[in-house]
Short mmCIF file of C-alpha atoms and ligand atoms in Angstrom, two decimals:
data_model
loop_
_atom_site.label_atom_id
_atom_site.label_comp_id
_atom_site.label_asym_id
_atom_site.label_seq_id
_atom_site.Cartn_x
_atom_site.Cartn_y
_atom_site.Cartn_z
CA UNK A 225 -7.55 -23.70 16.78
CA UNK A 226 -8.30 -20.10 17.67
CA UNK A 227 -5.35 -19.33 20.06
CA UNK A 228 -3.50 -17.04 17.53
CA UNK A 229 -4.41 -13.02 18.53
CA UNK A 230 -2.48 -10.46 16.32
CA UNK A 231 -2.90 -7.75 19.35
CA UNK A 232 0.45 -9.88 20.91
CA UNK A 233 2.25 -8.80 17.61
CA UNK A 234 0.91 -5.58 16.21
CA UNK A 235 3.01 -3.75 14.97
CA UNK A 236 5.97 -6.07 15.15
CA UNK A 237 8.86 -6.59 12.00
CA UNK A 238 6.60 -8.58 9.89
CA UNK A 239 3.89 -6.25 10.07
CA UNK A 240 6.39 -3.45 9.14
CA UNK A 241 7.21 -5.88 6.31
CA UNK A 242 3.72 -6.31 4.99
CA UNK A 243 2.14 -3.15 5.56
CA UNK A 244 4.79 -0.97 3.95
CA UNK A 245 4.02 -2.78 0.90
CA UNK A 246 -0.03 -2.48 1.41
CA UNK A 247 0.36 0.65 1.49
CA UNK A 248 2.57 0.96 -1.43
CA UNK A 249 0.40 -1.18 -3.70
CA UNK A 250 -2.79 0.99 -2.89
CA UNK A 251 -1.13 4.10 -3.23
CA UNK A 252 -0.12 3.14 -7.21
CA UNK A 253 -3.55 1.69 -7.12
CA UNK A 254 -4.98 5.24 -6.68
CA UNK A 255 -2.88 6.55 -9.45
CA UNK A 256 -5.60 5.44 -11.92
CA UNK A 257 -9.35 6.44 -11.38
CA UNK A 258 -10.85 3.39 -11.83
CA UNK A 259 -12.49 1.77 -8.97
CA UNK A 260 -10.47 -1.50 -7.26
CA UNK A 261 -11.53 -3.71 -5.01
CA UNK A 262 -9.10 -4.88 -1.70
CA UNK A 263 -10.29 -8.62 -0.35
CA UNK A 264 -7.97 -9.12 2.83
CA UNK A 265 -8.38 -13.19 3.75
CA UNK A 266 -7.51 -12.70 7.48
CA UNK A 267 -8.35 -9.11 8.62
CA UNK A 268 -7.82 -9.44 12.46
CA UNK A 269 -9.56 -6.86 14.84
CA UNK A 270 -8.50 -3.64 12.93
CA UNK A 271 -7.14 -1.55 15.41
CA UNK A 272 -4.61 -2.70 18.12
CA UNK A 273 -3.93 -0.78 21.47
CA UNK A 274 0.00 -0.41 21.90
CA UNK A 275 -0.61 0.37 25.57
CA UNK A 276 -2.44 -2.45 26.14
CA UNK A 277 -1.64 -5.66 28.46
CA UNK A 278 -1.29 -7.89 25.53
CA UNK A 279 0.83 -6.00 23.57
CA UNK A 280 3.04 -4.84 25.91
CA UNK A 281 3.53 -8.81 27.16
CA UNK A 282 5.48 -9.02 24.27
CA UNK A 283 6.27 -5.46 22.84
CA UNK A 284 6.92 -6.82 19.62
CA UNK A 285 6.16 -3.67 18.73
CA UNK A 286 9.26 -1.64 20.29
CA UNK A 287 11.21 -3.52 17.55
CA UNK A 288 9.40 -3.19 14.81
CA UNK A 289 7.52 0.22 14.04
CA UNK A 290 9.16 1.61 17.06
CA UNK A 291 12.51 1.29 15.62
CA UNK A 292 11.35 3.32 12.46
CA UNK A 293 9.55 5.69 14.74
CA UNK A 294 11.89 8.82 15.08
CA UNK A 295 13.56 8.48 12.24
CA UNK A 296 14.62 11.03 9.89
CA UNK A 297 16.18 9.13 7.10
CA UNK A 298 13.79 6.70 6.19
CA UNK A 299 13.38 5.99 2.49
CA UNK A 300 9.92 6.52 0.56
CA UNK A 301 8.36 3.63 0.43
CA UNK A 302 8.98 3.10 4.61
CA UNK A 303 8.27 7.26 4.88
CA UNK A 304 4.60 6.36 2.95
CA UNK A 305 4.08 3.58 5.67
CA UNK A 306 5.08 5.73 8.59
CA UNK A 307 3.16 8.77 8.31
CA UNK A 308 -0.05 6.35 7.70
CA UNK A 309 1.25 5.03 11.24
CA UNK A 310 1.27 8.78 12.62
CA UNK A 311 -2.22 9.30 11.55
CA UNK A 312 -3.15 7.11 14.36
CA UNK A 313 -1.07 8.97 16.57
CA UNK A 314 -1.87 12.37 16.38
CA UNK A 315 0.17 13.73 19.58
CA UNK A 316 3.44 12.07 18.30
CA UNK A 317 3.42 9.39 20.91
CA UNK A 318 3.15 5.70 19.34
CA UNK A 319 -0.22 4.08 21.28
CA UNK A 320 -1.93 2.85 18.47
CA UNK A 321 -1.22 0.46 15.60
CA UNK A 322 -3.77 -0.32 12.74
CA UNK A 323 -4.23 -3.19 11.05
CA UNK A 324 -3.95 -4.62 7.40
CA UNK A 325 -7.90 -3.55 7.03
CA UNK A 326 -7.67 0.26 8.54
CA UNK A 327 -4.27 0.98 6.48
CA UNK A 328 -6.47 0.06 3.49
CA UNK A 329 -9.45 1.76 4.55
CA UNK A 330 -7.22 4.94 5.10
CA UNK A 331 -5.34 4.22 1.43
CA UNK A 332 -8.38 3.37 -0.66
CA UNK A 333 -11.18 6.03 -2.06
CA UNK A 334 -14.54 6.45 -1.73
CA UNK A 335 -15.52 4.74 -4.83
CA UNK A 336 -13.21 1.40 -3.44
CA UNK A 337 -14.39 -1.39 -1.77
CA UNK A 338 -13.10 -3.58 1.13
CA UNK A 339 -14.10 -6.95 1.90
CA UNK A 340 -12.74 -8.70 5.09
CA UNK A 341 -12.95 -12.33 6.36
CA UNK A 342 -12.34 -12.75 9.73
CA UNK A 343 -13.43 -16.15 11.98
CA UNK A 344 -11.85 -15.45 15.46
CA UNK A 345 -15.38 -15.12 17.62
CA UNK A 346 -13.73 -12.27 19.63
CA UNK A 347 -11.51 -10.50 17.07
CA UNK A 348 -14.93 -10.45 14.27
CA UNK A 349 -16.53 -8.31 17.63
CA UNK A 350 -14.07 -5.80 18.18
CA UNK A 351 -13.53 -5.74 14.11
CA UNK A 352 -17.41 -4.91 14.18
CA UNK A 353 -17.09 -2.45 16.48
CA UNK A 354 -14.12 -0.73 15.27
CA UNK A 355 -15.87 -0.45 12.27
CA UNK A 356 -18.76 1.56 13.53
CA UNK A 357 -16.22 4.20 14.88
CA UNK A 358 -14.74 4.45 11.31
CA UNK A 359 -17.49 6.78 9.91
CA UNK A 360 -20.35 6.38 7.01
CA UNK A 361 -18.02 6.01 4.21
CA UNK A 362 -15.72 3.19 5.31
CA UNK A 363 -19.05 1.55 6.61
CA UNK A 364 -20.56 1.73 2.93
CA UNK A 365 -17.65 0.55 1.58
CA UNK A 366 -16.67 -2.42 3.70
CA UNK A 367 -18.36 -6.22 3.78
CA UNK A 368 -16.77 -7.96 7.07
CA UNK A 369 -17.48 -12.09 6.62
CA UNK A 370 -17.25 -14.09 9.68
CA UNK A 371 -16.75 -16.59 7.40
CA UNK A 372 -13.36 -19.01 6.40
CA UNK A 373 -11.17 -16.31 4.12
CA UNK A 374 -9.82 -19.31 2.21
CA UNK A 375 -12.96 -20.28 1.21
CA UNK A 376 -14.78 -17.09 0.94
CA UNK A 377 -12.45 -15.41 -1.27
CA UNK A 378 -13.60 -17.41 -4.40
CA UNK A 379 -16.70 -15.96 -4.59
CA UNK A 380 -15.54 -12.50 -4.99
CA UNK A 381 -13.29 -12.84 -7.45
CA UNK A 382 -13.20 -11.29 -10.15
CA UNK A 383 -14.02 -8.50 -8.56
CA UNK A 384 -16.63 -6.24 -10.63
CA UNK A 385 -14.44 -3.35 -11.18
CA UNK A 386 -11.38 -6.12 -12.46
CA UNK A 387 -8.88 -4.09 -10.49
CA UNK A 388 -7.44 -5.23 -7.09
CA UNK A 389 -5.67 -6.98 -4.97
CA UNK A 390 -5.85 -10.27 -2.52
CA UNK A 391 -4.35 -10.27 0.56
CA UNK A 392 -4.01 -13.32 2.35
CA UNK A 393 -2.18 -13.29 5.79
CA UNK A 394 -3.19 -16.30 8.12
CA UNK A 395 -1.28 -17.42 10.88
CA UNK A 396 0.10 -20.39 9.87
CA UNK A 397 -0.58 -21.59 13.68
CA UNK A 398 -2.31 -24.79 11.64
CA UNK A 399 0.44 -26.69 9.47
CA UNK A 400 -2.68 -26.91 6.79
CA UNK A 401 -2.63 -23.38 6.63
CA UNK A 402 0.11 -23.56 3.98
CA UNK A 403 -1.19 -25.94 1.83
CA UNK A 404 -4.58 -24.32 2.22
CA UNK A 405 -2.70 -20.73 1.19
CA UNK A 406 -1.07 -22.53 -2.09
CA UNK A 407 -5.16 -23.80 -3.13
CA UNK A 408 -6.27 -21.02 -2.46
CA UNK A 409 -3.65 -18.55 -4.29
CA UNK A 410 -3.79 -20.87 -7.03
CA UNK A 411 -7.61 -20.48 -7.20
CA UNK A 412 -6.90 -16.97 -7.20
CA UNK A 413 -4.98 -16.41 -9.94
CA UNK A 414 -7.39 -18.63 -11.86
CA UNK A 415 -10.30 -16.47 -11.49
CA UNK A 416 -8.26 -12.84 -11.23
CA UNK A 417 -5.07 -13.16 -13.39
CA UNK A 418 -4.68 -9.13 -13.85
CA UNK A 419 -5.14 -8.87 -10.00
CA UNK A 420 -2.27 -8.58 -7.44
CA UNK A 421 -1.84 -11.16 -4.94
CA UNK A 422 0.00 -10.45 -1.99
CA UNK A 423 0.62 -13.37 0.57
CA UNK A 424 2.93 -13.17 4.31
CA UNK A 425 4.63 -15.93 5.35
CA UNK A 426 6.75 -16.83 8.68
CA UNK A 427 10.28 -18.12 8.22
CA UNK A 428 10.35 -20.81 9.93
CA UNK A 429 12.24 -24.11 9.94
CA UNK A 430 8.99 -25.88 8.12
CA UNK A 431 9.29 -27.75 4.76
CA UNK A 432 5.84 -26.85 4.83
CA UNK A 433 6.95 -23.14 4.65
CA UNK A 434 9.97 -23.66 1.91
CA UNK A 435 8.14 -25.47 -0.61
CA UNK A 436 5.27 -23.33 -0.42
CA UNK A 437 7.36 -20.17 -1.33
CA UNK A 438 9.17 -22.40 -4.17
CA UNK A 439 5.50 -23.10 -5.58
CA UNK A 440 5.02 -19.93 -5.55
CA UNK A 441 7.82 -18.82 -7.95
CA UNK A 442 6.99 -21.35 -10.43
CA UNK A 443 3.28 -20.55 -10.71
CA UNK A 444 2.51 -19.39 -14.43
CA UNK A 445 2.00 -15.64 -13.91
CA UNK A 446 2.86 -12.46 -15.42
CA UNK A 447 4.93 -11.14 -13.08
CA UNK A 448 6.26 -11.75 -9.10
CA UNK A 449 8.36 -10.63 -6.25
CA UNK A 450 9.46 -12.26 -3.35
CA UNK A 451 11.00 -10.51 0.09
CA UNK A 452 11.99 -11.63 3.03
CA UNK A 453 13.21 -9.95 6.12
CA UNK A 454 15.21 -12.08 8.64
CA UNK A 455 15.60 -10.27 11.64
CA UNK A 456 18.04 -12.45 14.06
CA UNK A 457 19.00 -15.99 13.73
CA UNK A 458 16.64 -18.65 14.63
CA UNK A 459 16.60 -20.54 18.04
CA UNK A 460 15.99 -24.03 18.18
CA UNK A 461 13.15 -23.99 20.56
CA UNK A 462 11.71 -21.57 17.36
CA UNK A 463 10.46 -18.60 20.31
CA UNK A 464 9.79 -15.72 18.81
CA UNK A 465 9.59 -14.89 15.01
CA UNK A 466 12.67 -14.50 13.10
CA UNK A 467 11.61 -13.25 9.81
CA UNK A 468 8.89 -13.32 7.24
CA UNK A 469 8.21 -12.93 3.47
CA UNK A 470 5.79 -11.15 1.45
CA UNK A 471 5.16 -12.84 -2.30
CA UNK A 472 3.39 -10.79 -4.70
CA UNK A 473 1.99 -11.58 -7.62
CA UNK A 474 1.55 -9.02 -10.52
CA UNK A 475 2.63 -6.44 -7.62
CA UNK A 476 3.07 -2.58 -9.00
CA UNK A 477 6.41 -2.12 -11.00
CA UNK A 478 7.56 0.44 -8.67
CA UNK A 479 7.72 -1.78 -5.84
CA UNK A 480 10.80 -3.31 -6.65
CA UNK A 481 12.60 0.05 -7.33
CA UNK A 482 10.47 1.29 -3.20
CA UNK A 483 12.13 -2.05 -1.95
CA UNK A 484 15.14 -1.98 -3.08
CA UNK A 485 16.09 1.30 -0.80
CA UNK A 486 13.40 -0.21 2.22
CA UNK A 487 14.81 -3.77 2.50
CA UNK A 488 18.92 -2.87 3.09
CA UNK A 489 17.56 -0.16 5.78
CA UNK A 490 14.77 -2.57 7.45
CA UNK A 491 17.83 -5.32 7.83
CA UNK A 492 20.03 -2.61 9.51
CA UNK A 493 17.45 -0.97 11.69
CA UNK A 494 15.18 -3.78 12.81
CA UNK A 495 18.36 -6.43 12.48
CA UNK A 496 19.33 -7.48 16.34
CA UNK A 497 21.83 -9.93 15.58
CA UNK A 498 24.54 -10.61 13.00
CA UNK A 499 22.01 -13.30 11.22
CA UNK A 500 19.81 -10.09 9.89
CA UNK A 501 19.55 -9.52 5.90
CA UNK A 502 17.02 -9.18 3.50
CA UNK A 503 16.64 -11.39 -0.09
CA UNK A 504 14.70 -9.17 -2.91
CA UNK A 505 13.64 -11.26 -6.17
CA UNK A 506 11.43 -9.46 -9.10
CA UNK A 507 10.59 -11.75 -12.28
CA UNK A 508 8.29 -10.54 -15.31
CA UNK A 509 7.20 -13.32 -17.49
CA UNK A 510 9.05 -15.21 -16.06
CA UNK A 511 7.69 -18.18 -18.44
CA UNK A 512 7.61 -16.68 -21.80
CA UNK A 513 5.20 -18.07 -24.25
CA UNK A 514 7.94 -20.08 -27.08
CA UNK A 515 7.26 -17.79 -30.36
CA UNK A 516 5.73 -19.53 -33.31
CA UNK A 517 8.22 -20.52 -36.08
CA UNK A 518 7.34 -18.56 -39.39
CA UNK A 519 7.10 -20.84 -42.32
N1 SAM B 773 -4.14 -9.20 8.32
C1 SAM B 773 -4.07 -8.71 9.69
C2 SAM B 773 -3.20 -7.48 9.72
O1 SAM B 773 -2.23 -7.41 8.94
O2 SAM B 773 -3.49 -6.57 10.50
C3 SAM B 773 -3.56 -9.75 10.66
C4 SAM B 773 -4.21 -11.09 10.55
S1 SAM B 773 -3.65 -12.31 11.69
C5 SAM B 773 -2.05 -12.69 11.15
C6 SAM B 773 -4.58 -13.70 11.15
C7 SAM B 773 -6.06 -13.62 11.51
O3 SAM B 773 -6.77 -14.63 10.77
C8 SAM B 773 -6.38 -13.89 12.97
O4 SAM B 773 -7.14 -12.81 13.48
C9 SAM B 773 -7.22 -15.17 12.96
O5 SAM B 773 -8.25 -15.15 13.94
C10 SAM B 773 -7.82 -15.14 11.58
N2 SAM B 773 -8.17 -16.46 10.99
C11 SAM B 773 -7.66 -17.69 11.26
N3 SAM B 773 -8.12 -18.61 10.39
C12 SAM B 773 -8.94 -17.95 9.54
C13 SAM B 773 -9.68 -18.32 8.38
N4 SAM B 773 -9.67 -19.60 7.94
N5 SAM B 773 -10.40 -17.39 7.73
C14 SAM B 773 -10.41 -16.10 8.17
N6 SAM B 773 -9.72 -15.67 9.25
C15 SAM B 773 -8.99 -16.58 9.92
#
């Protein structure tokens, strides 16, 4: 079950994909003073070593983030994303790649709190770990669970402070894991409907994978968007990831305008084959309530 280690992909398109728009969402989260809370499902280890032998097996990496690395004409959402990247990388070379739990961490205030499931035996260590190198603040603000994310999640929602966002990001190594993601974002929005919801997914030749993301658009909610980033076409032996979606529920209004620049320039820059393109879907209410008929 546990064979899946992010370090292989750090860093790679779909992380570009779904870390842009972390960072986007927290950074309109911070607009308002009130407090949110940022429950990520699957946190991985935290921090992932570019240099390392397992990321450089693959260097996923070198097409993804490094693509975007010198570049001098990237839009603002991507720019936002980038310079959190930098931040890691203080002497301009790219060695180091943080995860969906340090890019919030590094987004979120003081007065915000992180809570992180994580059940890999060896990632939960080095998640520990990296932790207790990320200072007294971060420490007070963060719970880490070695506990199922699926599961856990329901506890914590609402959250307090009613303002924040779920992100849920397994692997999808398991074929339950989509079904399991529908439950669970359906159990979501039951106990949080104000909050946002942000879920990855791989696109892959599943029906598993299709008719998740078409339950997802017909779910009763205020507001969604869906994006997807194909990055070359898929082989039939399915090696190596072709492109992933992010599906957000209630996700900031400015997202779609950030996205609609981002997603043209991600297809162009991290595209490596003619098959490369982006979709882009935004719905608000999109099942409005029939009005009463006056007497
Ligand atoms: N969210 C991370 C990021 O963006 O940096 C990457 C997460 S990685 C795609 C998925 C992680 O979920 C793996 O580290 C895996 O060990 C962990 N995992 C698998 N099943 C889980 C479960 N049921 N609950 C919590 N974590 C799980």
């Amino acid at each position: 079950m546990f064979s899946y280690r992010h370090a292989f992909h750090a860093g790679n398109h779909a992380d570009v994909l779904k870390h842009a728009i972390l960072v986007h969402t927290l950074d309109y989260f911070n607009k308002k003073d009130a407090p949110y809370w940022v429950v990520d499902t699957h946190a991985g280890a935290g921090l992932y070593n570019l240099e390392s032998d397992w990321a450089n097996k693959t260097s996923e990496f070198e097409d993804g983030i490094g693509r975007l690395w010198d570049a001098k004409d990237l839009p603002p959402l991507l720019a936002d994303y980038v310079a959190r990247i930098r931040d890691y990388n203080t002497n301009g070379r790219l060695k180091r790649y943080p995860g969906s739990p340090w890019l919030a961490l590094d987004v979120m205030r003081p007065s915000d709190r992180l809570r992180l499931f994580e059940m890999h035996p060896t990632e939960i260590d080095t998640l520990v770990v990296n932790l207790e190198h990320q200072g007294r603040t971060a420490q007070r603000q963060t719970t880490i669970y070695g506990d199922d994310g699926f599961e856990g999640v329901k506890a914590l929602l609402p959250p307090p402070t009613r303002r924040g966002m779920v992100l849920i990001d397994p692997s999808y190594e398991d074929k339950h894991d989509y079904r399991r993601t529908l439950i669970t974002v359906k159990e979501c929005v039951k106990r949080f409907a104000t909050g946002t919801i942000a879920i990855w997914y791989p696109l892959v030749q599943r029906r598993e994978a299709s008719e998740m993301a078409r339950h997802f658009e017909n779910l009763k909610v205020k507001s969604w968007l869906h994006a997807t980033l194909t990055v070359k076409k898929s082989t039939i032996d399915g090696y190596g990831l072709h492109g992933s979606g992010m599906f957000l529920i209630n996700p900031p209004w400015t997202l779609h305008e950030g996205l609609k620049q981002a997603m043209p320039y991600l297809a162009r820059e991290l595209g490596q084959d003619e098959r490369a393109g982006f979709t882009l879907q935004y719905r608000e209410n999109p099942f409005p309530v029939p009005k009463k008929q006056s007497d």
